[in-house]
Short mmCIF file of C-alpha atoms in Angstrom, two decimals:
data_model
loop_
_atom_site.label_atom_id
_atom_site.label_comp_id
_atom_site.label_asym_id
_atom_site.label_seq_id
_atom_site.Cartn_x
_atom_site.Cartn_y
_atom_site.Cartn_z
CA MET A 1 -47.49 -40.99 73.58
CA GLU A 2 -46.74 -37.34 72.97
CA PRO A 3 -46.20 -36.29 69.35
CA ILE A 4 -42.56 -36.30 68.25
CA ARG A 5 -41.20 -32.78 67.82
CA ALA A 6 -39.81 -32.40 64.31
CA LEU A 7 -37.94 -29.57 62.63
CA ILE A 8 -37.44 -29.14 58.86
CA ALA A 9 -34.52 -27.24 57.34
CA ASP A 10 -34.13 -26.75 53.58
CA ASP A 11 -33.56 -23.65 51.47
CA ASP A 12 -36.09 -24.98 48.92
CA ALA A 13 -39.69 -24.13 49.90
CA GLY A 14 -41.00 -27.00 47.75
CA MET A 15 -38.86 -29.51 49.62
CA ARG A 16 -40.04 -28.12 52.97
CA LEU A 17 -43.62 -28.62 51.79
CA LEU A 18 -42.85 -32.21 50.76
CA MET A 19 -41.25 -32.93 54.13
CA ARG A 20 -44.28 -31.43 55.93
CA LYS A 21 -46.58 -33.71 53.94
CA LEU A 22 -44.42 -36.76 54.74
CA LEU A 23 -44.52 -35.95 58.46
CA GLU A 24 -48.31 -35.58 58.28
CA LYS A 25 -48.71 -38.83 56.36
CA SER A 26 -46.47 -40.71 58.78
CA GLY A 27 -48.41 -39.41 61.78
CA GLY A 28 -47.21 -38.99 65.33
CA PHE A 29 -45.13 -35.90 64.56
CA ALA A 30 -45.66 -32.29 65.59
CA LEU A 31 -43.87 -29.77 63.39
CA CYS A 32 -42.10 -27.34 65.72
CA GLY A 33 -40.53 -25.20 63.01
CA GLU A 34 -39.15 -24.73 59.52
CA ALA A 35 -35.87 -23.12 58.56
CA SER A 36 -34.63 -21.91 55.18
CA ASP A 37 -30.97 -21.63 56.24
CA GLY A 38 -28.57 -23.05 58.79
CA GLU A 39 -28.61 -20.10 61.17
CA GLU A 40 -32.39 -20.26 61.39
CA LEU A 41 -32.20 -24.02 61.98
CA LEU A 42 -29.81 -23.58 64.90
CA ARG A 43 -31.93 -20.81 66.43
CA LEU A 44 -35.12 -22.87 66.14
CA ALA A 45 -33.44 -26.03 67.46
CA ALA A 46 -32.18 -24.18 70.55
CA GLN A 47 -35.66 -22.79 71.14
CA GLU A 48 -37.80 -25.85 70.29
CA HIS A 49 -35.59 -28.85 71.21
CA PRO A 50 -36.72 -31.10 68.34
CA GLN A 51 -36.38 -34.85 68.61
CA VAL A 52 -36.08 -35.27 64.83
CA VAL A 53 -34.47 -32.86 62.35
CA LEU A 54 -34.91 -33.27 58.59
CA LEU A 55 -32.23 -31.20 56.92
CA ASP A 56 -30.55 -30.44 53.64
CA VAL A 57 -26.77 -30.42 53.32
CA GLU A 58 -26.26 -27.33 51.17
CA MET A 59 -27.98 -24.42 52.89
CA PRO A 60 -27.10 -20.73 53.12
CA LYS A 61 -25.12 -19.32 56.06
CA VAL A 62 -24.37 -22.63 57.83
CA THR A 63 -24.27 -25.99 56.04
CA GLY A 64 -26.38 -28.93 57.12
CA VAL A 65 -23.30 -30.90 58.19
CA GLU A 66 -22.05 -27.97 60.31
CA CYS A 67 -25.52 -27.67 61.85
CA ALA A 68 -25.56 -31.41 62.53
CA ARG A 69 -22.25 -31.18 64.41
CA ILE A 70 -23.62 -28.39 66.60
CA LEU A 71 -26.92 -30.20 67.18
CA GLN A 72 -25.13 -33.43 68.13
CA ASP A 73 -22.90 -31.54 70.58
CA THR A 74 -25.98 -29.94 72.11
CA ASP A 75 -28.16 -33.08 72.23
CA PRO A 76 -26.71 -36.35 70.93
CA GLN A 77 -30.17 -37.94 71.15
CA THR A 78 -31.48 -35.79 68.27
CA ILE A 79 -32.29 -37.89 65.22
CA LEU A 80 -30.80 -36.28 62.12
CA ILE A 81 -32.23 -37.23 58.73
CA PHE A 82 -30.48 -35.66 55.76
CA ALA A 83 -32.41 -35.13 52.53
CA THR A 84 -30.17 -33.84 49.77
CA ALA A 85 -29.34 -34.10 46.08
CA HIS A 86 -25.62 -34.45 46.84
CA ASP A 87 -24.18 -37.89 47.56
CA LYS A 88 -20.68 -36.48 48.08
CA TYR A 89 -21.55 -35.44 51.65
CA MET A 90 -22.77 -38.87 52.76
CA ALA A 91 -19.59 -39.78 54.66
CA ASP A 92 -19.63 -36.40 56.44
CA ALA A 93 -23.26 -36.91 57.41
CA PHE A 94 -22.65 -40.32 58.92
CA GLU A 95 -19.60 -38.96 60.71
CA VAL A 96 -22.01 -36.76 62.68
CA TYR A 97 -24.25 -39.76 63.38
CA ALA A 98 -26.89 -39.20 60.71
CA PHE A 99 -29.87 -41.50 61.20
CA ASP A 100 -30.39 -41.65 57.43
CA TYR A 101 -29.34 -39.96 54.21
CA LEU A 102 -32.08 -39.60 51.60
CA LEU A 103 -30.88 -38.75 48.11
CA LYS A 104 -33.23 -36.45 46.17
CA PRO A 105 -35.33 -37.34 44.35
CA PHE A 106 -36.28 -40.07 46.80
CA LYS A 107 -39.42 -42.18 46.89
CA ALA A 108 -42.00 -41.21 49.51
CA GLU A 109 -42.08 -44.82 50.71
CA ARG A 110 -38.35 -44.64 51.49
CA ALA A 111 -38.76 -41.45 53.53
CA LEU A 112 -41.83 -42.84 55.32
CA ALA A 113 -39.88 -46.00 56.25
CA THR A 114 -37.15 -43.79 57.74
CA LEU A 115 -39.72 -41.82 59.75
CA GLU A 116 -41.22 -45.09 61.04
CA ARG A 117 -37.76 -46.25 62.14
CA ALA A 118 -37.22 -42.92 63.90
CA LYS A 119 -40.54 -43.30 65.75
CA SER A 120 -39.58 -46.82 66.78
CA VAL A 121 -36.22 -45.67 68.16
CA LEU A 122 -37.85 -42.83 70.10
CA ARG A 123 -40.54 -45.15 71.55
CA THR A 124 -37.81 -47.59 72.65
CA ARG A 125 -35.97 -44.76 74.39
CA GLU A 126 -39.17 -43.71 76.18
CA ASP A 127 -39.76 -47.25 77.40
CA ALA A 128 -36.21 -47.63 78.73
#
């Protein structure tokens, strides 16, 4: 199986590092880019066609929820995993078909379980 293309978007460099480490620990992912704002996320997504996007809600230029709407319109198969400190956007995130919504600070085990579920969904799609 080919590695799963993943993209990380967060305006906090420390959170991007944490997400990178979680993808590495989970295994089976290939990081195809990192964005520090919504515009960069959309540019990278159009260029790299990620299968999984880990994104924050509050980002400069374009919010995570706005990005998610655009990504879902472009490719509804993209798995969107929000990681944010703000629970008030949860309903908005699930409205755009979020795969999961991790509230910071979250436990690594919780994020790893989400990544495992994402891999399982993508494997099932490949087998169909």
